[in-house]
Short mmCIF file of C-alpha atoms in Angstrom, two decimals:
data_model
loop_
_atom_site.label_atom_id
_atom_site.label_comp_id
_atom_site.label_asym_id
_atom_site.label_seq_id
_atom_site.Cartn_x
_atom_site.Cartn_y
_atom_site.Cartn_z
CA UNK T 1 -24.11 -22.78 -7.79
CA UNK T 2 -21.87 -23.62 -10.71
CA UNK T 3 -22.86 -27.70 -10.11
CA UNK T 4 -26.77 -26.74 -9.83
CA UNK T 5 -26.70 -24.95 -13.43
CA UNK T 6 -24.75 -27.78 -14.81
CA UNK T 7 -27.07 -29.93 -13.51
CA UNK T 8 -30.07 -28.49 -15.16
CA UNK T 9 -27.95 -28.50 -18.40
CA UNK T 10 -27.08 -32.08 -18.39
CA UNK T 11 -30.81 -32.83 -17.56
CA UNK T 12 -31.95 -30.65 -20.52
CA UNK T 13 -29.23 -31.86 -22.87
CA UNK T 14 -30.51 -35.73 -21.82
CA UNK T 15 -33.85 -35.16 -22.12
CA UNK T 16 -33.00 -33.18 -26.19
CA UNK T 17 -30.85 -36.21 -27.00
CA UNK T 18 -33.41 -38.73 -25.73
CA UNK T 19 -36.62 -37.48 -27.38
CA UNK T 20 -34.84 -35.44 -30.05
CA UNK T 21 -37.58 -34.19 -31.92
CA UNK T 22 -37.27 -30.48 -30.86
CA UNK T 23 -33.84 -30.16 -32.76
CA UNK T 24 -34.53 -32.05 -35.33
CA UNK T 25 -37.82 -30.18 -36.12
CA UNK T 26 -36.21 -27.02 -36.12
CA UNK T 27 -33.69 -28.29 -38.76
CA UNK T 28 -36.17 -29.65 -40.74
CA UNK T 29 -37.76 -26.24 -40.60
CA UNK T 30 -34.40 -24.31 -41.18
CA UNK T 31 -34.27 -26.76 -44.55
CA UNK T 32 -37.36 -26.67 -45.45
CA UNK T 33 -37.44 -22.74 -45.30
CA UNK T 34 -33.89 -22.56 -47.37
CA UNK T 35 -35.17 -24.99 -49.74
CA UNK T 36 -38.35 -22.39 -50.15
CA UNK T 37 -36.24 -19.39 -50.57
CA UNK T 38 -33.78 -21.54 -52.91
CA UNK T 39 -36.55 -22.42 -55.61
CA UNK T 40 -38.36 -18.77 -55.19
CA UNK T 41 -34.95 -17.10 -56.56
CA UNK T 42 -34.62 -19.74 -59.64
CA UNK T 43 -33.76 -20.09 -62.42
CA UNK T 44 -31.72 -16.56 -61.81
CA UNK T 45 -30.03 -17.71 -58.42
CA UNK T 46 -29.26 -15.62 -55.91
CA UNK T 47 -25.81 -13.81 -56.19
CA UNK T 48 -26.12 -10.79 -54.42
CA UNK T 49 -24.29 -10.55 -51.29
CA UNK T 50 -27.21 -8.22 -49.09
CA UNK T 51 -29.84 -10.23 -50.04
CA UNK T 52 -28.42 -13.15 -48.81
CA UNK T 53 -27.01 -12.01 -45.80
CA UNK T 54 -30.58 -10.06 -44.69
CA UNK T 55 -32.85 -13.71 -45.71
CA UNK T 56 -29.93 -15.51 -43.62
CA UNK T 57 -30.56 -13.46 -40.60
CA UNK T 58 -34.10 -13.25 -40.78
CA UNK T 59 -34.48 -17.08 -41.04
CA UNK T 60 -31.84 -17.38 -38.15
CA UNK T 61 -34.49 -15.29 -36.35
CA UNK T 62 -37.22 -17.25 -37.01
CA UNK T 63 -35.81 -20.07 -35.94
CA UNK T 64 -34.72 -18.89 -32.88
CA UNK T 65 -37.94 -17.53 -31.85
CA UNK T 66 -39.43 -21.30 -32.62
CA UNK T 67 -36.33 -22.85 -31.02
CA UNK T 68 -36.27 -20.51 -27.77
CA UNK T 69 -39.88 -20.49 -27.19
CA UNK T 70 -39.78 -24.00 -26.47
CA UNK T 71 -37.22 -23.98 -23.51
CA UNK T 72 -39.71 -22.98 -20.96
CA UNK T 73 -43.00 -23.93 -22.54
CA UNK T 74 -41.62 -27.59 -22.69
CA UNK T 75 -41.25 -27.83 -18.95
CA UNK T 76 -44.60 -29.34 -17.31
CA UNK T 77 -46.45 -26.67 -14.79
CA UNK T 78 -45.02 -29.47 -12.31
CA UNK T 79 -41.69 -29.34 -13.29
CA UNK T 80 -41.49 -25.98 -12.17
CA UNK T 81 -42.69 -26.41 -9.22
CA UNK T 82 -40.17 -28.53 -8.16
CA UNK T 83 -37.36 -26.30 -9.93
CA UNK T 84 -39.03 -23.38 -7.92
CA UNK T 85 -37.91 -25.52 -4.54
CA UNK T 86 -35.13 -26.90 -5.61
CA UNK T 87 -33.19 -24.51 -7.90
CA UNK T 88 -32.79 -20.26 -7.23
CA UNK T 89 -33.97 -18.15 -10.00
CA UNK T 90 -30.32 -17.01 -11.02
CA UNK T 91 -29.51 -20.71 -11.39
CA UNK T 92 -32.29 -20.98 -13.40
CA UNK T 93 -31.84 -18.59 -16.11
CA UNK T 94 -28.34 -18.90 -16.49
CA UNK T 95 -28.45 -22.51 -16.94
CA UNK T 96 -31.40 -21.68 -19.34
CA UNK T 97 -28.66 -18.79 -21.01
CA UNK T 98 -26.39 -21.32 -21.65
CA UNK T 99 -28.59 -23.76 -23.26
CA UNK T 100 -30.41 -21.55 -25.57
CA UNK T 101 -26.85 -20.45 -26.48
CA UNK T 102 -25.96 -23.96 -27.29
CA UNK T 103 -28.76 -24.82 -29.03
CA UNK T 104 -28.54 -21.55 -31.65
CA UNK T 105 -25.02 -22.17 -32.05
CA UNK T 106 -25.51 -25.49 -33.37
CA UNK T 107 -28.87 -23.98 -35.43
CA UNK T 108 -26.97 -21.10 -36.66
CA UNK T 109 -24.10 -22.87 -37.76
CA UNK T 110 -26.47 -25.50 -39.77
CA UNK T 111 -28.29 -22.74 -41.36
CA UNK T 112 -24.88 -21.52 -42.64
CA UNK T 113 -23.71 -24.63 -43.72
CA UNK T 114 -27.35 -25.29 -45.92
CA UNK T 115 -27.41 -21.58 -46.86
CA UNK T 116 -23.79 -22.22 -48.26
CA UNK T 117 -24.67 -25.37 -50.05
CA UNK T 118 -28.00 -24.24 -51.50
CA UNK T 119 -27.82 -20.55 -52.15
CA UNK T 120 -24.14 -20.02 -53.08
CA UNK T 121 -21.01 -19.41 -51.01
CA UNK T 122 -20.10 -15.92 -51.39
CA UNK T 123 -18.87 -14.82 -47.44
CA UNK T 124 -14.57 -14.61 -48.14
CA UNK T 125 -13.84 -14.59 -44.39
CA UNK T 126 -15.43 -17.66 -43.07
CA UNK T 127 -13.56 -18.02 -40.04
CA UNK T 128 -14.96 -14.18 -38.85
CA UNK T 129 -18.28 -15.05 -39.97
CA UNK T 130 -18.22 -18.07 -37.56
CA UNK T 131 -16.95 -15.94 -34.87
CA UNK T 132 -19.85 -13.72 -35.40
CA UNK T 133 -22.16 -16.33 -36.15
CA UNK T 134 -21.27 -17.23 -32.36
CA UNK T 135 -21.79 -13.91 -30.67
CA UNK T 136 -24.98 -13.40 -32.88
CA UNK T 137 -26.45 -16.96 -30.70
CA UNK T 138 -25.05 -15.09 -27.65
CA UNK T 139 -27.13 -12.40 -28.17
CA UNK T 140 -30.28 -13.59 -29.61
CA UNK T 141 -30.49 -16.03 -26.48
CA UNK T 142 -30.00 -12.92 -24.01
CA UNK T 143 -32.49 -11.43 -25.55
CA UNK T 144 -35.13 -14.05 -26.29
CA UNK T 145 -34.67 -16.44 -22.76
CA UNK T 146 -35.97 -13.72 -21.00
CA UNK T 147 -39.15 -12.99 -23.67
CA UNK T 148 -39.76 -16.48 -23.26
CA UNK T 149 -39.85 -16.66 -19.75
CA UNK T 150 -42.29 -14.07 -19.90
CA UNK T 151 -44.83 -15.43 -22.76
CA UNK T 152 -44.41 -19.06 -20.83
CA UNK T 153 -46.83 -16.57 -17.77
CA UNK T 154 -49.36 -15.75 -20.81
CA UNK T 155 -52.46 -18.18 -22.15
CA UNK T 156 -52.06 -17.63 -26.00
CA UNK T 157 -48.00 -17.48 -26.04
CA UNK T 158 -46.82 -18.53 -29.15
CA UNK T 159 -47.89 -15.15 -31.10
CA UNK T 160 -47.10 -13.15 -27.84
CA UNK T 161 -43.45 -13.77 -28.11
CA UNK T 162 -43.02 -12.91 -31.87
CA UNK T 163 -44.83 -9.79 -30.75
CA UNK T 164 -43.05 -9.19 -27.70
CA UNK T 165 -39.49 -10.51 -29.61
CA UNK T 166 -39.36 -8.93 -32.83
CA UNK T 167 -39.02 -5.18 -31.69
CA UNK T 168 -36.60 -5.90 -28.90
CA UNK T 169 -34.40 -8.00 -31.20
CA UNK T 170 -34.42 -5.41 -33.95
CA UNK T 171 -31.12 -3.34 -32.83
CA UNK T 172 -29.05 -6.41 -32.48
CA UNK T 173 -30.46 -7.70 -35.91
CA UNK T 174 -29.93 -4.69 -37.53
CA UNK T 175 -26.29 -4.70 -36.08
CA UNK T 176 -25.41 -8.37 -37.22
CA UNK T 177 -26.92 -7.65 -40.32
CA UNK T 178 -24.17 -4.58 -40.93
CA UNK T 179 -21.14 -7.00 -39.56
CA UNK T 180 -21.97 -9.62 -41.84
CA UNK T 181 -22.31 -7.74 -44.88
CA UNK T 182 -18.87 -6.61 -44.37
CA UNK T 183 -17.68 -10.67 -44.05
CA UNK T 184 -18.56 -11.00 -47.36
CA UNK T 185 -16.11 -8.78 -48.94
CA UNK T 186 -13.19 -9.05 -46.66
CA UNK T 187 -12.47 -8.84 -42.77
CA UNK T 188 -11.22 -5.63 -41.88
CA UNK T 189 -11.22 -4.71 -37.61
CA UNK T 190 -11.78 -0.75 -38.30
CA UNK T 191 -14.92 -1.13 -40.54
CA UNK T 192 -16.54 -2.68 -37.75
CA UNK T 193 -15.06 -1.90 -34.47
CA UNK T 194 -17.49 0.17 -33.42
CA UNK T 195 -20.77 -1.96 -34.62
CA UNK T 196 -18.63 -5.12 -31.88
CA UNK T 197 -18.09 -2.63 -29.03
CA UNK T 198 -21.67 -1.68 -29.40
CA UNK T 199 -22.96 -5.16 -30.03
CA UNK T 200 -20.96 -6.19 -26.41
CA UNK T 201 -22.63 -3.19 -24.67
CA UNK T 202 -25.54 -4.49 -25.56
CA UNK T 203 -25.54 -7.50 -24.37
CA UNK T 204 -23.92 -6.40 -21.00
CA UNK T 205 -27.01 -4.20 -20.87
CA UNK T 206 -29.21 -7.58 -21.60
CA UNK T 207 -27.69 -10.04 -19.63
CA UNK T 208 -27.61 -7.84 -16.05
CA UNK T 209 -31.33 -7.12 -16.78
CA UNK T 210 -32.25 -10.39 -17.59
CA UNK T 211 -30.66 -11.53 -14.15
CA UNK T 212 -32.49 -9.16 -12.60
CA UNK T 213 -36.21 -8.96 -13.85
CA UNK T 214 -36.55 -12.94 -13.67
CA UNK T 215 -36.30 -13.14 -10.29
CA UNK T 216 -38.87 -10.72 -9.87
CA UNK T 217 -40.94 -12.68 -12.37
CA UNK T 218 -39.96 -16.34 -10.99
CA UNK T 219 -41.31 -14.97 -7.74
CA UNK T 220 -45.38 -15.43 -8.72
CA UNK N 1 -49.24 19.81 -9.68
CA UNK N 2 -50.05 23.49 -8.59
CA UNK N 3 -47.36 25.40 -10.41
CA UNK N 4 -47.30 22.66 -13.88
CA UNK N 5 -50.82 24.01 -14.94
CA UNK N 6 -50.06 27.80 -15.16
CA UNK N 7 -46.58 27.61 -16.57
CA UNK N 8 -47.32 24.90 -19.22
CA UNK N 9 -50.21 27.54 -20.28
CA UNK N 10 -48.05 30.11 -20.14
CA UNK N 11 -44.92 28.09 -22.19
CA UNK N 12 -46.98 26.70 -24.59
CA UNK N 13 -49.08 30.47 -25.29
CA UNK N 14 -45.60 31.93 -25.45
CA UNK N 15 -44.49 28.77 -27.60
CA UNK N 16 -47.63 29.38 -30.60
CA UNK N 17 -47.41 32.89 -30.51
CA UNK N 18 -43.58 33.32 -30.43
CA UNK N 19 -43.33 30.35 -32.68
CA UNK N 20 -44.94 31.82 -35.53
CA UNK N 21 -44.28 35.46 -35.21
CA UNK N 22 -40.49 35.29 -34.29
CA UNK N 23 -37.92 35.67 -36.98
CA UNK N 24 -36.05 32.74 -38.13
CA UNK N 25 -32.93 32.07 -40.08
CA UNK N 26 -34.00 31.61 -43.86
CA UNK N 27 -32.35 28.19 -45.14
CA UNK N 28 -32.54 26.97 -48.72
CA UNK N 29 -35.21 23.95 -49.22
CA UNK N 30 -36.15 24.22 -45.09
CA UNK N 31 -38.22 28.10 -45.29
CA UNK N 32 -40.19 28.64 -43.40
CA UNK N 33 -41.08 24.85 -42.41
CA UNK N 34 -38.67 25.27 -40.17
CA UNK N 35 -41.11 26.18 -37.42
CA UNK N 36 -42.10 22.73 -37.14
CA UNK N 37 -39.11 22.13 -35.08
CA UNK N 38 -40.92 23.78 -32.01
CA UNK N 39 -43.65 21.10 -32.28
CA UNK N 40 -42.39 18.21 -34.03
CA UNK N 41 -38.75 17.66 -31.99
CA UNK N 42 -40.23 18.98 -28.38
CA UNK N 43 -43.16 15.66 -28.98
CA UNK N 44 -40.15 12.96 -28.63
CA UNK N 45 -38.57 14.56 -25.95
CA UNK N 46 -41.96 14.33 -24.18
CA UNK N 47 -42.37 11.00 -25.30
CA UNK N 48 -39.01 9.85 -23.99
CA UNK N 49 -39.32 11.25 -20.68
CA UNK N 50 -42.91 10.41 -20.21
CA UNK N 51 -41.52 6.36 -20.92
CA UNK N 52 -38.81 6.97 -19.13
CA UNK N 53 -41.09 7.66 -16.13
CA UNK N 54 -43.06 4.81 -17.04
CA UNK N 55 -40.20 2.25 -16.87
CA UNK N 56 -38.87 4.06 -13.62
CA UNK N 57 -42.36 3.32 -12.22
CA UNK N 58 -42.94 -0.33 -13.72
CA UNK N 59 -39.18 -0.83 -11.61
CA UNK N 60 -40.91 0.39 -8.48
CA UNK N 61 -43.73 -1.70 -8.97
CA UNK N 62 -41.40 -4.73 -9.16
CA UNK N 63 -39.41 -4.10 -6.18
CA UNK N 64 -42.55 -3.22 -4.14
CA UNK N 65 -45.55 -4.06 -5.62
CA UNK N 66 -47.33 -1.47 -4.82
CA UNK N 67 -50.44 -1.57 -7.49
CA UNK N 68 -50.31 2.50 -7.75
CA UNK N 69 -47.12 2.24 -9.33
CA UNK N 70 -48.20 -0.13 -12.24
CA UNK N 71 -51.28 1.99 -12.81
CA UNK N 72 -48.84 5.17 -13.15
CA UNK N 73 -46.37 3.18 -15.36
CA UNK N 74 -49.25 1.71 -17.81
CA UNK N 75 -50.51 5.86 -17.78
CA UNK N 76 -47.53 7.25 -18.74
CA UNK N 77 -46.45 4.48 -21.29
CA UNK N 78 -50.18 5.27 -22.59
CA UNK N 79 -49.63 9.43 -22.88
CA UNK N 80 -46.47 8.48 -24.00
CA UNK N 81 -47.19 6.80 -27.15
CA UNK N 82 -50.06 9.18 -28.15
CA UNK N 83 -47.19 11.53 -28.10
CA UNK N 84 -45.02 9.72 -30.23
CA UNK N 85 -47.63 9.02 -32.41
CA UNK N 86 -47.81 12.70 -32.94
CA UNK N 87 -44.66 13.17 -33.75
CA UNK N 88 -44.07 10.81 -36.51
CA UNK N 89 -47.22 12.43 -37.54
CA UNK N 90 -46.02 15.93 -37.48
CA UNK N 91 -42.45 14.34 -38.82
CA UNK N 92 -44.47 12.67 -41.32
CA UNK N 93 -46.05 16.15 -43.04
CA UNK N 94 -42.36 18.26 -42.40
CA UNK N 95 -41.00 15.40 -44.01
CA UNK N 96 -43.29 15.46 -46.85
CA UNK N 97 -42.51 19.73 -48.18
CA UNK N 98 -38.51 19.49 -47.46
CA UNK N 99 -37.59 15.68 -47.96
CA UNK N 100 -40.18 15.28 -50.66
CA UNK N 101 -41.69 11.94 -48.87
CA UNK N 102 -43.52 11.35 -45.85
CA UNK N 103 -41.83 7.90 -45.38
CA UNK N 104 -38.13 7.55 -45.98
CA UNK N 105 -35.71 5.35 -45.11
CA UNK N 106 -34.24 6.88 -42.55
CA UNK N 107 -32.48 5.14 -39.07
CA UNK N 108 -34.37 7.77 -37.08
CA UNK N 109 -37.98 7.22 -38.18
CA UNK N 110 -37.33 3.35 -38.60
CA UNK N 111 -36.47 3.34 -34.71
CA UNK N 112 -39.19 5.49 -33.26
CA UNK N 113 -41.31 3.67 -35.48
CA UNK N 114 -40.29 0.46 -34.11
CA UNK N 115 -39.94 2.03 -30.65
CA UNK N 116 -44.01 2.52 -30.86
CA UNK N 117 -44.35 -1.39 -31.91
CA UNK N 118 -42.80 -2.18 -28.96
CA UNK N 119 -45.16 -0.06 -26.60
CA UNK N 120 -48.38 -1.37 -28.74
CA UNK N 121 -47.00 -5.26 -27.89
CA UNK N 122 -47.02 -4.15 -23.73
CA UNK N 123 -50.71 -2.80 -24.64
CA UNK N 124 -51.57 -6.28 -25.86
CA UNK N 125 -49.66 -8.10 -23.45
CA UNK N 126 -51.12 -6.33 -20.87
CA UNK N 127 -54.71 -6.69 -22.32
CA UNK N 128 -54.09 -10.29 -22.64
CA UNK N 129 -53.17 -11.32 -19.06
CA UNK N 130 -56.32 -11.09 -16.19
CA UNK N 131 -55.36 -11.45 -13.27
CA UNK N 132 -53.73 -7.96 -11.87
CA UNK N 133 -51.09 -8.63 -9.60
CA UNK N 134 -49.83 -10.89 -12.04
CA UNK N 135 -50.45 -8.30 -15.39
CA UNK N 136 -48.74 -5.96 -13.41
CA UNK N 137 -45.68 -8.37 -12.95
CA UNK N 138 -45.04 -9.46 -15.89
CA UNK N 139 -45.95 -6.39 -18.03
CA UNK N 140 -43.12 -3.78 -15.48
CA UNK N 141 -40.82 -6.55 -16.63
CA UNK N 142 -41.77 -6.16 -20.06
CA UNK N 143 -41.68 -2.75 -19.78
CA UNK N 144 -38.26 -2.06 -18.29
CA UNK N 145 -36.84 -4.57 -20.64
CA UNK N 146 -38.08 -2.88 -24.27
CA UNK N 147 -37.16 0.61 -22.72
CA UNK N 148 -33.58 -0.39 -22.28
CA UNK N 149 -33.48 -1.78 -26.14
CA UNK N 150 -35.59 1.56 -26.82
CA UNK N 151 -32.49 3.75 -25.70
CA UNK N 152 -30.05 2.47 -28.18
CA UNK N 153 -32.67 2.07 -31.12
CA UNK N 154 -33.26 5.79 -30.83
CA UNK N 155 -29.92 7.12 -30.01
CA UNK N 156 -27.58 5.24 -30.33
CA UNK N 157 -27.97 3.51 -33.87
CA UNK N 158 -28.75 6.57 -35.84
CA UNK N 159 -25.50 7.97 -35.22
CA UNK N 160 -23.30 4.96 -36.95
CA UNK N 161 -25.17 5.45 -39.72
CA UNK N 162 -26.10 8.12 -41.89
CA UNK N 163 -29.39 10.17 -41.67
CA UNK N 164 -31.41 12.88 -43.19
CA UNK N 165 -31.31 14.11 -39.35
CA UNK N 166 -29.48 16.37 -37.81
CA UNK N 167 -26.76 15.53 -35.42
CA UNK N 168 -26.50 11.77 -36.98
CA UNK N 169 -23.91 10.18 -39.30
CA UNK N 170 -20.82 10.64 -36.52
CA UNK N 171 -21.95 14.26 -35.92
CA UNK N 172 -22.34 15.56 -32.44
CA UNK N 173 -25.55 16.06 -31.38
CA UNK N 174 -26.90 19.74 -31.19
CA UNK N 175 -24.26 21.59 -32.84
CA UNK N 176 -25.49 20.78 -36.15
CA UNK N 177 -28.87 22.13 -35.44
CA UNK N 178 -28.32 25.03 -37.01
CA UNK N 179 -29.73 25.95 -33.74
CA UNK N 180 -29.10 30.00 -33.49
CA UNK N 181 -30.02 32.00 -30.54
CA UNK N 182 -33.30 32.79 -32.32
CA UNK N 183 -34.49 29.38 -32.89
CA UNK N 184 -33.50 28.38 -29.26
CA UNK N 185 -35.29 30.82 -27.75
CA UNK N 186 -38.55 29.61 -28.57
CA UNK N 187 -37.45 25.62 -29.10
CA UNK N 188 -36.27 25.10 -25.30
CA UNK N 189 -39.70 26.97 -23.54
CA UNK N 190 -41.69 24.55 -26.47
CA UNK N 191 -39.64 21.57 -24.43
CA UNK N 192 -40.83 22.25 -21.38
CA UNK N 193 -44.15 22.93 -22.13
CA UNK N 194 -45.06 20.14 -23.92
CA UNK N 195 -43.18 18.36 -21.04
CA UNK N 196 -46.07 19.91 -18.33
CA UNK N 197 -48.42 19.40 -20.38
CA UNK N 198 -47.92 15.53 -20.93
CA UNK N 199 -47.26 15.56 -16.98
CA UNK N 200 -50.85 17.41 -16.68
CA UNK N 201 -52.83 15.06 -19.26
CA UNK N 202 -51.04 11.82 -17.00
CA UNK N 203 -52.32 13.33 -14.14
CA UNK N 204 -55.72 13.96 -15.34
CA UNK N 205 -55.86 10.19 -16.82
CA UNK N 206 -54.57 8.80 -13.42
CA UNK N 207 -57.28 10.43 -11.28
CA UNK N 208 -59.52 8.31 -13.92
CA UNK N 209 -58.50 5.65 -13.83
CA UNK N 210 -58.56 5.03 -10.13
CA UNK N 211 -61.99 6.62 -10.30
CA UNK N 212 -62.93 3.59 -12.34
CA UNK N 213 -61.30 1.14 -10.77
CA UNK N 214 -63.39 1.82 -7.41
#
């Protein structure tokens, strides 16, 4: 099972590196969006710490739901066929899991690094914020793979998954939202113990339902 | 079905009259608005349970696809959000003589509110697919999936942070209330009416919609 998934992986990694265009749009639109927000805040600048922390997330967002939508919508109708003989469902979304998790870990980070250059650097506790800038890609890609999967069934998809997305994404927003803000001012474990344990049960709850519902959905 | 009609008429007669004749314990700013807690509280629990029903159903339909059990879980999600529209409306107005607002920004409100966004999106994603083995699918899926991230928008969030509710901000739940004999003597038979009588309004919907669909 393990050598299946990392055989889709490698396959979707090669085919990324060799056309490219997907990640590199999504940077361009992560820059291109920063660079927006950077000149709508001048000539004051942007210094407080909320504000920047809520825009960061909510572009993150954004370009997850761009960046996500396209891991099953680029697959040809005929591709999946042959994954649908070849590959079981649970292979399938777990190798899917693991890519989208990839792939926002490398956005997120990127974002941070722009938002850092452009807007000011004010979060003090870098290496936490990279920590949670890891589990916050773990948990957008539970939650979007398996919205994805299910727009990729629907004609008009691309505005059914920011309408099917956005609500179900909101509690772990809201949560990485109330983390962060705390990473700005300095890391202390018993301001946000509770938000992590919750954040974790979350995306226990996520991952055992995603594994679940898409086989009933990969079944049509 | 025989014994919901009757007592839900009976509850709910007991729950108007009862509700505004009984005595109740005079609080500064609350007054006499504090009546509203036998209709406005008792309309979330009904529309909890009635989505809970609807995601137990929409699981049913997945495991057997039986097309009965999507048509009950698209029902009760239906009931279900008229009721939840009613209370943030009925929220909205007790909101508006003790808060001073109709719309604050509260955890509590925010999360129902978004809790109803997610039920309109399974409206329109089940409006938007046509084939109906395949609606059905995809929308139980749906459906099971929001209702899990309902739970913890609703209940679970509130409490971490604070809220012009009750029982929120690290407080346990029903102690805080206020909740004296008096006021739980009409609020708990107000519960289980409204309860019957979104069971009896599902019921009454169901029969139509098969009725249509032959």
């Amino acid at each position: 099972m393990i050598n299946k998934i990392f055989s889709i992986l490698e396959k979707e990694i090669k085919i990324e590196l060799s056309q490219g265009h997907l990640f590199f749009s999504v940077l361009l639109y992560i820059v291109s969006s920063t660079y927006v927000i950077y000149l709508s805040f001048q000539p004051s600048g942007l210094f407080d710490m909320e504000t920047w922390v809520s825009i960061f997330w909510v572009l993150i967002l954004y370009g997850s739901i761009t960046s996500v939508s396209k891991s099953f919508f680029q697959e040809s109708s005929k591709r999946n066929f042959y994954y649908y003989y070849v590959y079981s469902a649970d292979e399938l979304i777990l190798s899917k899991l693991i890519y989208n998790f990839l792939f926002l870990i490398c956005m997120s980070s990127f974002t941070f690094i722009i938002f850092s250059f452009l807007l000011g650097d004010i979060i003090i506790s870098k290496t936490f914020f990279l920590s949670l800038l890891i589990l916050g890609s773990f948990s957008i890609s539970n939650c979007l793979t398996l919205i994805s999967a299910i727009s990729y069934q629907v004609e008009n998809n691309s505005l059914i998954i920011s309408i099917l997305g956005f609500p179900v994404i909101l509690p772990i927003l809201l949560i990485l939202i109330r983390i962060s803000k705390i990473s700005s001012i300095d890391f202390s474990w018993n301001l946000i113990r509770d938000d992590i344990y919750l954040l974790i049960l979350l995306n226990v709850i996520l991952l055992s339902l995603t594994k679940v519902l898409f086989s009933y959905l990969w079944r049509n | 079905m025989r014994f919901i009609k009757p007592l839900c008429i009976l509850l709910l007669t007991y729950t108007f009259t009862a509700g505004y004749l009984f005595e109740v314990p005079a609080l500064p700013i609350l007054n006499e608005t504090i009546r509203a807690l036998y209709l406005h509280v008792p309309m979330w629990f009904t529309m909890i349970f009635l989505l809970l029903l609807s995601s137990f159903h929409s699981y049913r339909y997945v495991s057997n696809g039986n097309i009965l059990h999507d048509m009950k879980s698209y029902n009760f999600a239906h009931i279900g959000v008229y009721f939840g529209i009613l209370g943030l409306l009925t929220g909205m107005v007790w909101a508006r003589y003790t808060w001073g607002t109709f719309w604050t920004n509260d955890p509590k409100l925010n999360g129902s509110a978004i809790g109803l966004l997610i039920y309109f999106g399974y409206f329109i994603l089940r409006s938007s697919i046509d084939d109906e083995s395949k609606r059905g699918k995809i929308s139980s899926v749906y459906n099971v999936f929001s209702f899990s991230m309902l739970i913890p928008l609703i209940f679970i969030l509130p409490r971490l942070t604070d809220s012009l509710h009750p029982g929120n901000g690290g407080n346990p739940g029903f102690n805080v209330y206020d909740m004296n004999s008096q006021l739980r003597l009409v609020f708990y038979p107000a519960v289980t009416g409204f309860i019957l009588l979104g069971l009896w309004i599902s019921d009454i919907r169901l029969k139509m919609l098969k009725l249509n669909q032959k």
